[in-house]
Amino acid sequence: MHDIVLIPGDGIGPEITESVTTILDEAGADINWIRCTAGLSAHKELGDPLPGDTIAAIEKHRIALKGPLTTPVGSGFRSVNVAMRKKFELYSNIRPAKTLPHIKSRFDDVNLVMFRENTEGLYIGKEQWVKENSHAESIAVVTRSASEKIIRAAFEYAKKKDRKKVTLVHKANILKFTCGLFMEVGEEIAKNYPEIEYEDLIVDNMAMQMVLQPEQFDVIVTTNLFGDILSDLASGLVGGLGLTGAANIGDDTAMFEAVHGSAPDIAGQNKANPIAFLFSALMMLEHIGEENRADRIRQAVYYTLENKSACTPDIGGNGTTKTFTEAVVRNLKK
Ligand code: NAI
Ligand code: MG
């Protein structure tokens, strides 16, 4: 029995959580869900977007499945996601984007994995007014140690999964110190993996290359902000944000969540696509050694994708979160 912290989150979070826990339970996963709160819902209920009990539960159990959390735009409390990634030193944000059967997208053969540095860059939240309302500044931090961790994680993953190439993405032509350091570390680490092809690309060119010819990419490693933006782009390449899962991994803690946010525009309408969150949960099952169960559930999702009447509208279906969930549960028995 695995004790796993479950944070349903905000917006569509509770709906997709219900779907994913149903599917995992029906697939026989031996999980004891420890339910906790965080985000806007926790802020409203308890006056704290990251309650002490939630932190304590993650510290105790070390594995969490987390729904999306709403972060107020422009003002209000700072991102709880960013705070948790920092607090538990979840330095690798791993975001695969793979073409799926029966899903219409512009490309047939995308199979890339983004490694996004998850603890520093521009996301440390060191912002200040130089002059109130007329001059703001924000500090980006890049350290050798965090860069080494994420870049090494990307190469180790490539080696383990027999992937052929690592592409490091930067803006070292302009950001000569921060991105310059990241790139320098990449060149050093790449020398230890002669069997893996290594290249670096400037982020603006990368954005264009990904839209034009994404099949050329395999493992991608980049800093926090670029990884945030390019992983949404990667989701778009394979059919949208409803389809891409993610893992935040540190040395002793792991937290699994979708790439997407709380989607307030469709919350509470039984329309949210639970696949992204389900794929995050499958990464979690693989993490705890339940690869076979993860494969079986993935196969049931692939069967379900063929049946548009069961799928959600974001991927061209005319079903709901519920019809999709029920169809996957049925297909588990195939
Ligand atoms: P979003 O990812 O929530 O939504 C972007 C678009 O994709 C929307 O049109 C939404 O309806 C659609 N979408 C997203 N997930 C979907 C799903 N599973 N099924 C069907 N359609 C889906 O991004 P947005 O609107 O920019 O952010 C909303 C909130 O989410 C913000 O407060 C933001 O801070 C937060 N957020 C949280 C994240 C997290 O908890 N890891 C990540 C990204 C954003
Ligand atoms: Mg994002």
Coordinates of C-alpha atoms and ligand atoms in Angstrom, one line a residue:
M1 CA 0.0 0.0 0.0
H2 CA 1.4 3.4 -1.0
D3 CA 0.5 6.5 1.0
I4 CA 0.2 9.3 -1.5
V5 CA -0.7 12.9 -0.8
L6 CA -3.6 14.1 -3.0
I7 CA -4.2 17.8 -3.6
P8 CA -7.3 18.2 -5.8
G9 CA -6.6 21.9 -6.3
D10 CA -8.6 24.7 -7.9
G11 CA -10.9 25.2 -10.9
I12 CA -11.2 22.0 -12.9
G13 CA -8.9 20.3 -10.2
P14 CA -11.7 18.5 -8.3
E15 CA -13.3 17.1 -11.4
I16 CA -10.1 15.7 -12.9
T17 CA -9.0 14.4 -9.5
E18 CA -12.3 12.5 -9.2
S19 CA -11.7 11.0 -12.7
V20 CA -8.1 10.0 -12.0
T21 CA -8.6 8.5 -8.6
T22 CA -11.6 6.5 -10.0
I23 CA -9.5 5.1 -12.9
L24 CA -6.5 4.3 -10.6
D25 CA -8.7 2.6 -8.1
E26 CA -10.5 0.6 -10.8
A27 CA -7.2 -0.4 -12.2
G28 CA -6.4 -1.9 -8.8
A29 CA -3.6 0.5 -7.7
D30 CA -2.9 0.0 -4.1
I31 CA -2.9 3.6 -3.0
N32 CA -4.0 5.2 0.3
W33 CA -4.9 8.8 -0.7
I34 CA -4.0 11.4 1.9
R35 CA -6.3 14.3 1.0
C36 CA -4.8 17.8 1.5
T37 CA -5.6 21.3 0.3
A38 CA -3.6 24.1 -1.3
G39 CA -4.1 27.1 -3.6
L40 CA -7.0 29.5 -3.9
S41 CA -9.5 27.1 -2.3
A42 CA -7.2 26.7 0.8
H43 CA -6.7 30.5 0.9
K44 CA -10.5 31.0 0.9
E45 CA -11.2 28.3 3.5
L46 CA -8.3 28.6 5.8
G47 CA -6.7 31.9 5.0
D48 CA -3.5 30.2 3.8
P49 CA -2.8 29.0 0.3
L50 CA -0.2 26.5 1.5
P51 CA -1.4 25.2 4.9
G52 CA 1.1 23.7 7.3
D53 CA -0.7 20.4 7.4
T54 CA -0.2 20.0 3.6
I55 CA 3.5 20.7 3.9
A56 CA 3.8 18.2 6.8
A57 CA 2.0 15.5 4.9
I58 CA 4.3 15.9 1.9
E59 CA 7.3 15.9 4.2
K60 CA 6.1 12.7 5.7
H61 CA 5.0 10.8 2.6
R62 CA 7.3 12.3 0.0
I63 CA 5.0 11.7 -3.0
A64 CA 2.1 13.9 -4.0
L65 CA -0.4 14.0 -6.9
K66 CA -1.4 17.7 -7.2
G67 CA -4.2 19.3 -9.2
P68 CA -3.8 22.8 -10.7
L69 CA -3.6 25.7 -8.3
T70 CA -4.9 29.2 -9.2
T71 CA -2.4 32.0 -8.8
P72 CA -3.9 35.6 -8.8
V73 CA -2.6 37.6 -11.7
G74 CA -0.7 40.8 -11.1
S75 CA -1.2 41.0 -7.3
G76 CA -2.3 38.8 -4.4
F77 CA -0.4 35.7 -3.0
R78 CA 2.6 34.3 -4.8
S79 CA 2.5 31.0 -6.7
V80 CA 2.1 28.0 -4.4
N81 CA 3.4 25.8 -7.1
V82 CA 6.7 27.8 -7.3
A83 CA 6.8 27.8 -3.4
M84 CA 6.4 24.0 -3.2
R85 CA 8.9 23.3 -6.0
K86 CA 11.4 25.4 -4.1
K87 CA 10.6 24.1 -0.6
F88 CA 11.0 20.4 -1.6
E89 CA 13.9 21.1 -4.0
L90 CA 11.9 19.5 -6.9
Y91 CA 14.6 20.6 -9.4
S92 CA 13.5 18.6 -12.4
N93 CA 10.2 19.4 -14.1
I94 CA 9.8 16.7 -16.6
R95 CA 7.2 17.2 -19.3
P96 CA 6.8 14.7 -22.1
A97 CA 4.8 15.5 -25.3
K98 CA 4.0 12.6 -27.5
T99 CA 1.7 12.2 -30.5
L100 CA -1.3 10.2 -29.5
P101 CA -3.4 7.8 -31.6
H102 CA -6.7 9.2 -32.9
I103 CA -5.8 12.7 -31.9
K104 CA -5.8 15.3 -34.6
S105 CA -2.8 17.5 -34.5
R106 CA -0.5 19.1 -37.0
F107 CA 2.3 16.5 -36.7
D108 CA 2.4 12.7 -36.8
D109 CA 5.6 11.9 -34.9
V110 CA 6.3 14.2 -32.0
N111 CA 8.0 12.4 -29.1
L112 CA 10.0 14.9 -27.0
V113 CA 10.6 15.3 -23.3
M114 CA 11.2 18.8 -21.8
F115 CA 13.4 19.1 -18.7
R116 CA 12.6 22.5 -17.1
E117 CA 14.8 23.8 -14.3
N118 CA 12.3 24.2 -11.5
T119 CA 13.8 26.1 -8.6
E120 CA 15.4 29.3 -9.9
G121 CA 15.7 31.6 -13.0
L122 CA 13.2 34.4 -13.0
Y123 CA 10.8 32.5 -10.8
I124 CA 12.5 33.1 -7.5
G125 CA 10.1 36.1 -7.0
K126 CA 12.7 38.7 -6.2
E127 CA 10.8 41.6 -7.7
Q128 CA 10.7 45.2 -6.5
W129 CA 9.7 48.7 -7.4
V130 CA 12.6 51.0 -8.1
K131 CA 9.9 53.7 -8.4
E132 CA 6.4 52.8 -7.4
N133 CA 4.2 52.1 -10.5
S134 CA 6.7 53.4 -13.0
H135 CA 9.9 51.3 -12.7
A136 CA 9.9 47.6 -11.7
E137 CA 12.8 45.1 -11.7
S138 CA 13.0 41.4 -11.3
I139 CA 16.1 39.3 -10.6
A140 CA 17.0 36.0 -12.3
V141 CA 19.2 33.6 -10.5
V142 CA 21.2 30.8 -12.2
T143 CA 23.5 28.7 -10.1
R144 CA 26.1 26.1 -11.2
S145 CA 24.7 23.5 -8.8
A146 CA 21.0 23.8 -9.9
S147 CA 22.1 23.8 -13.5
E148 CA 24.2 20.7 -13.0
K149 CA 21.3 18.9 -11.4
I150 CA 18.7 19.6 -14.2
I151 CA 21.2 19.1 -17.1
R152 CA 22.5 15.9 -15.6
A153 CA 18.9 14.6 -15.0
A154 CA 18.2 15.2 -18.7
F155 CA 21.3 13.3 -19.8
E156 CA 20.7 10.5 -17.3
Y157 CA 17.1 10.2 -18.6
A158 CA 18.3 10.1 -22.2
K159 CA 20.7 7.4 -21.4
K160 CA 18.2 5.3 -19.4
K161 CA 15.5 5.6 -22.0
D162 CA 17.8 5.2 -25.0
R163 CA 17.1 8.6 -26.4
K164 CA 19.5 10.0 -29.0
K165 CA 19.8 13.7 -28.5
V166 CA 19.8 16.4 -25.9
T167 CA 19.0 20.0 -26.9
L168 CA 19.9 22.8 -24.5
V169 CA 17.8 26.0 -24.9
H170 CA 19.1 29.3 -23.7
K171 CA 19.4 33.0 -24.5
A172 CA 23.2 33.3 -23.8
N173 CA 23.7 35.9 -26.6
I174 CA 21.8 38.4 -24.5
L175 CA 21.8 37.0 -20.9
K176 CA 25.6 36.3 -21.0
F177 CA 26.0 35.5 -17.3
T178 CA 22.8 33.6 -16.3
C179 CA 22.2 31.7 -19.6
G180 CA 25.9 31.8 -20.3
L181 CA 26.5 29.8 -17.1
F182 CA 23.7 27.4 -17.9
M183 CA 25.1 26.7 -21.4
E184 CA 28.7 26.4 -20.1
V185 CA 27.5 23.7 -17.6
G186 CA 25.7 22.0 -20.4
E187 CA 28.8 21.8 -22.5
E188 CA 30.8 20.3 -19.6
I189 CA 28.2 17.7 -18.8
A190 CA 27.6 16.7 -22.4
K191 CA 31.3 15.6 -22.6
N192 CA 30.5 12.8 -20.1
Y193 CA 27.8 11.4 -22.5
P194 CA 29.6 10.9 -25.8
E195 CA 27.0 8.4 -27.0
I196 CA 24.3 11.1 -26.9
E197 CA 24.2 13.9 -29.5
Y198 CA 24.2 17.3 -27.9
E199 CA 23.3 20.7 -29.4
D200 CA 22.3 24.1 -28.1
L201 CA 19.8 26.5 -29.5
I202 CA 18.8 30.1 -28.8
V203 CA 15.2 30.1 -27.4
D204 CA 13.7 32.3 -30.2
N205 CA 15.0 30.0 -32.9
M206 CA 13.9 27.0 -30.8
A207 CA 10.3 28.3 -30.7
M208 CA 10.3 28.6 -34.5
Q209 CA 11.9 25.1 -34.9
M210 CA 9.4 23.5 -32.6
V211 CA 6.5 24.8 -34.6
L212 CA 8.0 24.0 -37.9
Q213 CA 9.7 20.7 -37.3
P214 CA 9.2 19.3 -33.8
E215 CA 10.1 15.7 -34.9
Q216 CA 13.8 16.8 -34.8
F217 CA 13.7 17.1 -30.9
D218 CA 14.2 14.4 -28.4
V219 CA 15.2 15.5 -24.9
I220 CA 15.2 19.2 -24.3
V221 CA 16.7 21.0 -21.2
T222 CA 16.2 24.6 -20.4
T223 CA 15.8 27.2 -17.7
N224 CA 12.6 27.8 -15.7
L225 CA 10.8 30.5 -17.8
F226 CA 11.7 29.1 -21.2
G227 CA 10.7 25.7 -20.0
D228 CA 7.3 27.0 -18.8
I229 CA 6.5 28.6 -22.1
L230 CA 8.0 25.9 -24.4
S231 CA 6.2 23.1 -22.6
D232 CA 2.8 24.7 -23.3
L233 CA 3.9 25.0 -26.9
A234 CA 4.9 21.3 -26.9
S235 CA 1.4 20.5 -25.5
G236 CA -0.1 22.4 -28.4
L237 CA 2.0 20.3 -30.9
V238 CA 0.3 17.1 -29.7
G239 CA -3.3 18.3 -29.4
G240 CA -3.4 20.7 -26.4
L241 CA -3.0 21.2 -22.7
G242 CA -5.6 18.5 -21.9
L243 CA -3.1 15.8 -23.0
T244 CA 0.3 16.4 -21.3
G245 CA 1.3 15.2 -17.9
A246 CA 4.3 16.2 -15.8
A247 CA 6.5 15.3 -12.9
N248 CA 8.4 17.5 -10.4
I249 CA 11.3 15.4 -9.1
G250 CA 13.9 16.1 -6.4
D251 CA 16.3 13.9 -4.6
D252 CA 13.8 12.8 -1.9
T253 CA 10.4 14.1 -2.9
A254 CA 8.3 13.9 -6.1
M255 CA 5.1 15.8 -7.0
F256 CA 3.1 14.9 -10.1
E257 CA 0.8 17.4 -11.8
A258 CA -0.5 18.3 -15.3
V259 CA 1.2 21.0 -17.4
H260 CA -2.1 22.9 -17.6
G261 CA -3.6 25.3 -15.0
S262 CA -7.0 25.4 -13.2
A263 CA -8.8 26.4 -16.5
P264 CA -11.4 28.6 -14.8
D265 CA -13.2 29.2 -18.1
I266 CA -14.5 25.6 -18.1
A267 CA -14.4 24.7 -14.3
G268 CA -17.5 23.0 -12.9
Q269 CA -18.9 22.1 -16.4
N270 CA -17.9 18.5 -16.6
K271 CA -15.9 19.4 -19.7
A272 CA -12.3 19.2 -18.5
N273 CA -10.1 16.6 -20.1
P274 CA -8.6 14.4 -17.4
I275 CA -6.0 12.8 -19.6
A276 CA -3.2 15.3 -18.7
F277 CA -3.7 14.7 -15.0
L278 CA -4.1 11.0 -15.6
F279 CA -0.8 10.9 -17.5
S280 CA 0.8 12.7 -14.6
A281 CA -0.6 10.0 -12.3
L282 CA 0.9 7.3 -14.6
M283 CA 4.3 8.9 -14.3
M284 CA 3.7 8.6 -10.5
L285 CA 2.8 4.9 -10.9
E286 CA 6.1 4.4 -12.9
H287 CA 7.9 6.3 -10.1
I288 CA 6.7 3.8 -7.5
G289 CA 7.5 0.8 -9.6
E290 CA 4.0 0.1 -11.0
E291 CA 5.0 0.3 -14.7
N292 CA 2.7 -2.5 -15.8
R293 CA -0.3 -1.0 -14.3
A294 CA 0.6 2.4 -15.9
D295 CA 0.9 0.7 -19.3
R296 CA -2.5 -1.0 -18.9
I297 CA -4.2 2.3 -18.1
R298 CA -2.4 4.0 -20.9
Q299 CA -3.7 1.3 -23.3
A300 CA -7.2 1.8 -22.0
V301 CA -6.9 5.6 -22.7
Y302 CA -5.7 4.8 -26.3
Y303 CA -8.7 2.6 -26.9
T304 CA -11.0 5.4 -25.5
L305 CA -9.5 8.0 -27.8
E306 CA -10.9 6.2 -30.8
N307 CA -14.4 6.8 -29.4
K308 CA -15.1 10.5 -29.9
S309 CA -18.5 10.3 -28.2
A310 CA -16.7 9.5 -24.9
C311 CA -14.0 12.2 -25.3
T312 CA -14.1 15.8 -24.1
P313 CA -14.6 18.7 -26.5
D314 CA -11.0 20.0 -26.4
I315 CA -9.9 17.0 -28.4
G316 CA -12.9 17.0 -30.8
G317 CA -15.2 14.8 -28.8
N318 CA -18.8 15.3 -27.7
G319 CA -18.5 13.6 -24.4
T320 CA -17.7 14.8 -20.9
T321 CA -15.2 14.3 -18.1
K322 CA -17.5 11.6 -16.7
T323 CA -18.2 9.7 -20.0
F324 CA -14.4 9.6 -20.7
T325 CA -13.8 8.3 -17.2
E326 CA -16.4 5.6 -17.5
A327 CA -15.1 4.6 -21.0
V328 CA -11.6 4.2 -19.7
V329 CA -12.8 2.1 -16.8
R330 CA -14.7 -0.2 -19.2
N331 CA -11.6 -0.4 -21.5
L332 CA -9.4 -1.5 -18.6
K333 CA -11.3 -4.8 -18.8
K334 CA -10.4 -5.3 -22.5
Ligands
NAI1 P1 -4.8 27.0 -18.1 O1 -3.8 26.0 -18.4 O2 -5.6 26.8 -16.9 O3 -5.8 27.1 -19.4 C1 -5.4 27.5 -20.7 C2 -6.5 27.0 -21.7 O4 -6.4 25.6 -21.8 C3 -7.9 27.3 -21.3 O5 -8.7 27.7 -22.4 C4 -8.4 26.0 -20.6 O6 -9.8 25.9 -20.7 C5 -7.7 25.0 -21.5 N1 -7.4 23.8 -20.7 C6 -6.4 23.7 -19.7 N2 -6.5 22.4 -19.2 C7 -7.5 21.8 -19.8 C8 -8.1 20.5 -19.7 N3 -7.6 19.6 -18.8 N4 -9.1 20.1 -20.5 C9 -9.6 21.0 -21.4 N5 -9.1 22.3 -21.6 C10 -8.1 22.6 -20.8 O7 -4.0 28.4 -18.1 P2 -4.6 29.8 -17.6 O8 -6.0 30.0 -18.0 O9 -3.5 30.7 -18.2 O10 -4.4 29.8 -16.1 C11 -5.5 29.6 -15.2 C12 -4.9 29.5 -13.7 O11 -4.1 28.3 -13.6 C13 -4.0 30.7 -13.3 O12 -4.4 31.1 -12.0 C14 -2.6 30.1 -13.3 O13 -1.8 30.7 -12.4 C15 -2.9 28.7 -12.9 N6 -1.9 27.7 -13.4 C16 -1.5 26.7 -12.5 C17 -0.6 25.8 -12.9 C18 -0.3 24.7 -11.9 O14 -1.0 24.5 -10.9 N7 0.7 23.9 -12.2 C19 0.0 25.8 -14.2 C20 -0.5 26.8 -15.1 C21 -1.4 27.8 -14.7
MG2 MG 3.0 26.8 -17.2

